[in-house]
Amino acid sequence: MSLTATYKLSARLFWRDKGMLLASVITPLGLAIGMPTLMRNVQADGTTAAAQMFVGTLALILSGTAFLNITVALTMRRDQLLLKRLRTTLLTDRQILLGEVAITVTQTVALMIVSAVAVHLLADLPLPRSPVLFAVFAVAGSAVLATLGVAWTAAIPRGELAAAMTMPLFFLAGFAAGAMGPIMNLLPSWLHPLLAALPTTAVVDAVRPAYGAGTLGSDLAAAAVPTLVLAVWAAVALFSIRRWFRWEPRKS
């Protein structure tokens, strides 16, 4: 077996799970396309409002696809002892986890690109001015969220609780990015810096300038702090995996 085999196995198991398709593909994609399209038709400054809404919904894709997907998948496979059996093969621990992260990143980036093209066609939104920057942060954000999802499995006692224990990030990411309207204005001010430090917010902050006036230079300057935020979260995730990740259920 190889890393490619793990990648294919994870993809096959994912596409057979109808519940996961609804939660981590159909729902985030529907929100990312439907909400900006609706905004485009109901707001006076429809295009601008829709563009800002769309960028915010990228946080929903990242949290609902990258984070939720891998957290639920690994927790269920841990409980089913599938992860333990994989460790008896020629695969290393790193290859097993990298295969899971790689397929999750692929799926998440694909959804982000599909949604960007869809809102361009349906809501007449411009494509990002810096497509390479968009792609870089789509990949980086997906990788960080997926790695955090791997780490978060250590806090989940049973697979049945996995989806419920990932939903707080989904809502917090949506609030912080503006994907659910101006709810941030209703939250206590002390919460704003915490929400701004989320990895999903970092991706949104890096991509948002590409949908407004500016240049490639200004886009790169705006991406400096988000890059640092993602790097910190990546380090936290890798440390947590090394320290607390479990390959089999806790013994009762």
PDB file of N, CA and C in Angstrom, residues 32-33 35-37 39-40 45-55 57 115-128 211:
ATOM      1  N   ALA A  32     -22.825  28.719  -0.172  1.00  0.00           N
ATOM      2  CA  ALA A  32     -21.833  29.560  -0.843  1.00  0.00           C
ATOM      3  C   ALA A  32     -22.330  30.091  -2.187  1.00  0.00           C
ATOM      4  N   ILE A  33     -23.234  29.376  -2.808  1.00  0.00           N
ATOM      5  CA  ILE A  33     -23.783  29.829  -4.096  1.00  0.00           C
ATOM      6  C   ILE A  33     -25.106  30.562  -3.899  1.00  0.00           C
ATOM      7  N   MET A  35     -26.612  32.051  -1.144  1.00  0.00           N
ATOM      8  CA  MET A  35     -26.691  33.294  -0.382  1.00  0.00           C
ATOM      9  C   MET A  35     -26.169  34.499  -1.175  1.00  0.00           C
ATOM     10  N   PRO A  36     -25.025  34.424  -1.846  1.00  0.00           N
ATOM     11  CA  PRO A  36     -24.596  35.566  -2.656  1.00  0.00           C
ATOM     12  C   PRO A  36     -25.533  35.851  -3.830  1.00  0.00           C
ATOM     13  N   THR A  37     -26.079  34.793  -4.417  1.00  0.00           N
ATOM     14  CA  THR A  37     -27.016  34.989  -5.535  1.00  0.00           C
ATOM     15  C   THR A  37     -28.268  35.715  -5.062  1.00  0.00           C
ATOM     16  N   MET A  39     -28.425  37.690  -2.397  1.00  0.00           N
ATOM     17  CA  MET A  39     -27.989  39.040  -2.045  1.00  0.00           C
ATOM     18  C   MET A  39     -27.874  39.919  -3.289  1.00  0.00           C
ATOM     19  N   ARG A  40     -27.433  39.329  -4.372  1.00  0.00           N
ATOM     20  CA  ARG A  40     -27.270  40.083  -5.624  1.00  0.00           C
ATOM     21  C   ARG A  40     -28.596  40.657  -6.113  1.00  0.00           C
ATOM     22  N   ASP A  45     -26.960  47.748  -3.757  1.00  0.00           N
ATOM     23  CA  ASP A  45     -25.582  47.570  -4.238  1.00  0.00           C
ATOM     24  C   ASP A  45     -25.297  46.077  -4.347  1.00  0.00           C
ATOM     25  N   GLY A  46     -26.116  45.409  -5.156  1.00  0.00           N
ATOM     26  CA  GLY A  46     -26.142  43.951  -5.197  1.00  0.00           C
ATOM     27  C   GLY A  46     -24.817  43.289  -5.445  1.00  0.00           C
ATOM     28  N   THR A  47     -24.060  43.762  -6.423  1.00  0.00           N
ATOM     29  CA  THR A  47     -22.806  43.096  -6.777  1.00  0.00           C
ATOM     30  C   THR A  47     -21.794  43.180  -5.647  1.00  0.00           C
ATOM     31  N   THR A  48     -21.646  44.366  -5.064  1.00  0.00           N
ATOM     32  CA  THR A  48     -20.690  44.539  -3.967  1.00  0.00           C
ATOM     33  C   THR A  48     -21.083  43.709  -2.753  1.00  0.00           C
ATOM     34  N   ALA A  49     -22.361  43.766  -2.388  1.00  0.00           N
ATOM     35  CA  ALA A  49     -22.832  43.007  -1.226  1.00  0.00           C
ATOM     36  C   ALA A  49     -22.698  41.509  -1.455  1.00  0.00           C
ATOM     37  N   ALA A  50     -23.003  41.070  -2.679  1.00  0.00           N
ATOM     38  CA  ALA A  50     -22.904  39.646  -2.993  1.00  0.00           C
ATOM     39  C   ALA A  50     -21.464  39.175  -2.955  1.00  0.00           C
ATOM     40  N   ALA A  51     -20.543  40.010  -3.431  1.00  0.00           N
ATOM     41  CA  ALA A  51     -19.127  39.630  -3.414  1.00  0.00           C
ATOM     42  C   ALA A  51     -18.629  39.474  -1.984  1.00  0.00           C
ATOM     43  N   GLN A  52     -18.998  40.411  -1.108  1.00  0.00           N
ATOM     44  CA  GLN A  52     -18.588  40.323   0.287  1.00  0.00           C
ATOM     45  C   GLN A  52     -19.221  39.112   0.967  1.00  0.00           C
ATOM     46  N   MET A  53     -20.477  38.836   0.632  1.00  0.00           N
ATOM     47  CA  MET A  53     -21.145  37.669   1.188  1.00  0.00           C
ATOM     48  C   MET A  53     -20.471  36.385   0.720  1.00  0.00           C
ATOM     49  N   PHE A  54     -20.128  36.330  -0.558  1.00  0.00           N
ATOM     50  CA  PHE A  54     -19.501  35.110  -1.081  1.00  0.00           C
ATOM     51  C   PHE A  54     -18.169  34.835  -0.396  1.00  0.00           C
ATOM     52  N   VAL A  55     -17.354  35.857  -0.258  1.00  0.00           N
ATOM     53  CA  VAL A  55     -16.057  35.656   0.396  1.00  0.00           C
ATOM     54  C   VAL A  55     -16.269  35.143   1.818  1.00  0.00           C
ATOM     55  N   THR A  57     -18.718  33.288   2.837  1.00  0.00           N
ATOM     56  CA  THR A  57     -19.174  31.891   2.820  1.00  0.00           C
ATOM     57  C   THR A  57     -18.035  30.907   2.587  1.00  0.00           C
ATOM     58  N   SER A 115     -17.714  27.009  -6.448  1.00  0.00           N
ATOM     59  CA  SER A 115     -18.594  28.070  -5.951  1.00  0.00           C
ATOM     60  C   SER A 115     -18.198  29.423  -6.545  1.00  0.00           C
ATOM     61  N   ALA A 116     -16.903  29.685  -6.703  1.00  0.00           N
ATOM     62  CA  ALA A 116     -16.455  30.953  -7.282  1.00  0.00           C
ATOM     63  C   ALA A 116     -16.919  31.086  -8.732  1.00  0.00           C
ATOM     64  N   VAL A 117     -16.833  29.994  -9.475  1.00  0.00           N
ATOM     65  CA  VAL A 117     -17.287  30.023 -10.866  1.00  0.00           C
ATOM     66  C   VAL A 117     -18.805  30.136 -10.932  1.00  0.00           C
ATOM     67  N   ALA A 118     -19.494  29.437 -10.025  1.00  0.00           N
ATOM     68  CA  ALA A 118     -20.956  29.446 -10.036  1.00  0.00           C
ATOM     69  C   ALA A 118     -21.516  30.831  -9.751  1.00  0.00           C
ATOM     70  N   VAL A 119     -20.963  31.527  -8.755  1.00  0.00           N
ATOM     71  CA  VAL A 119     -21.487  32.865  -8.446  1.00  0.00           C
ATOM     72  C   VAL A 119     -21.094  33.869  -9.544  1.00  0.00           C
ATOM     73  N   HIS A 120     -20.023  33.579 -10.230  1.00  0.00           N
ATOM     74  CA  HIS A 120     -19.663  34.422 -11.379  1.00  0.00           C
ATOM     75  C   HIS A 120     -20.716  34.303 -12.475  1.00  0.00           C
ATOM     76  N   LEU A 121     -21.199  33.090 -12.703  1.00  0.00           N
ATOM     77  CA  LEU A 121     -22.183  32.849 -13.760  1.00  0.00           C
ATOM     78  C   LEU A 121     -23.600  33.220 -13.328  1.00  0.00           C
ATOM     79  N   LEU A 122     -23.938  32.935 -12.079  1.00  0.00           N
ATOM     80  CA  LEU A 122     -25.314  33.120 -11.620  1.00  0.00           C
ATOM     81  C   LEU A 122     -25.584  34.507 -11.048  1.00  0.00           C
ATOM     82  N   ALA A 123     -24.574  35.091 -10.404  1.00  0.00           N
ATOM     83  CA  ALA A 123     -24.780  36.385  -9.743  1.00  0.00           C
ATOM     84  C   ALA A 123     -23.956  37.498 -10.381  1.00  0.00           C
ATOM     85  N   ASP A 124     -23.283  37.177 -11.474  1.00  0.00           N
ATOM     86  CA  ASP A 124     -22.498  38.176 -12.200  1.00  0.00           C
ATOM     87  C   ASP A 124     -21.395  38.777 -11.338  1.00  0.00           C
ATOM     88  N   LEU A 125     -20.846  37.989 -10.426  1.00  0.00           N
ATOM     89  CA  LEU A 125     -19.727  38.469  -9.620  1.00  0.00           C
ATOM     90  C   LEU A 125     -18.434  38.313 -10.412  1.00  0.00           C
ATOM     91  N   PRO A 126     -17.488  39.206 -10.195  1.00  0.00           N
ATOM     92  CA  PRO A 126     -16.210  39.045 -10.892  1.00  0.00           C
ATOM     93  C   PRO A 126     -15.445  37.858 -10.326  1.00  0.00           C
ATOM     94  N   LEU A 127     -14.591  37.282 -11.136  1.00  0.00           N
ATOM     95  CA  LEU A 127     -13.667  36.279 -10.623  1.00  0.00           C
ATOM     96  C   LEU A 127     -12.576  37.007  -9.824  1.00  0.00           C
ATOM     97  N   PRO A 128     -11.926  36.334  -8.891  1.00  0.00           N
ATOM     98  CA  PRO A 128     -10.903  37.026  -8.091  1.00  0.00           C
ATOM     99  C   PRO A 128      -9.819  37.634  -8.973  1.00  0.00           C
ATOM    100  N   TYR A 211     -11.484  40.789  -4.375  1.00  0.00           N
ATOM    101  CA  TYR A 211     -12.811  41.059  -4.915  1.00  0.00           C
ATOM    102  C   TYR A 211     -13.167  42.547  -4.837  1.00  0.00           C
TER     103      TYR A 211
END
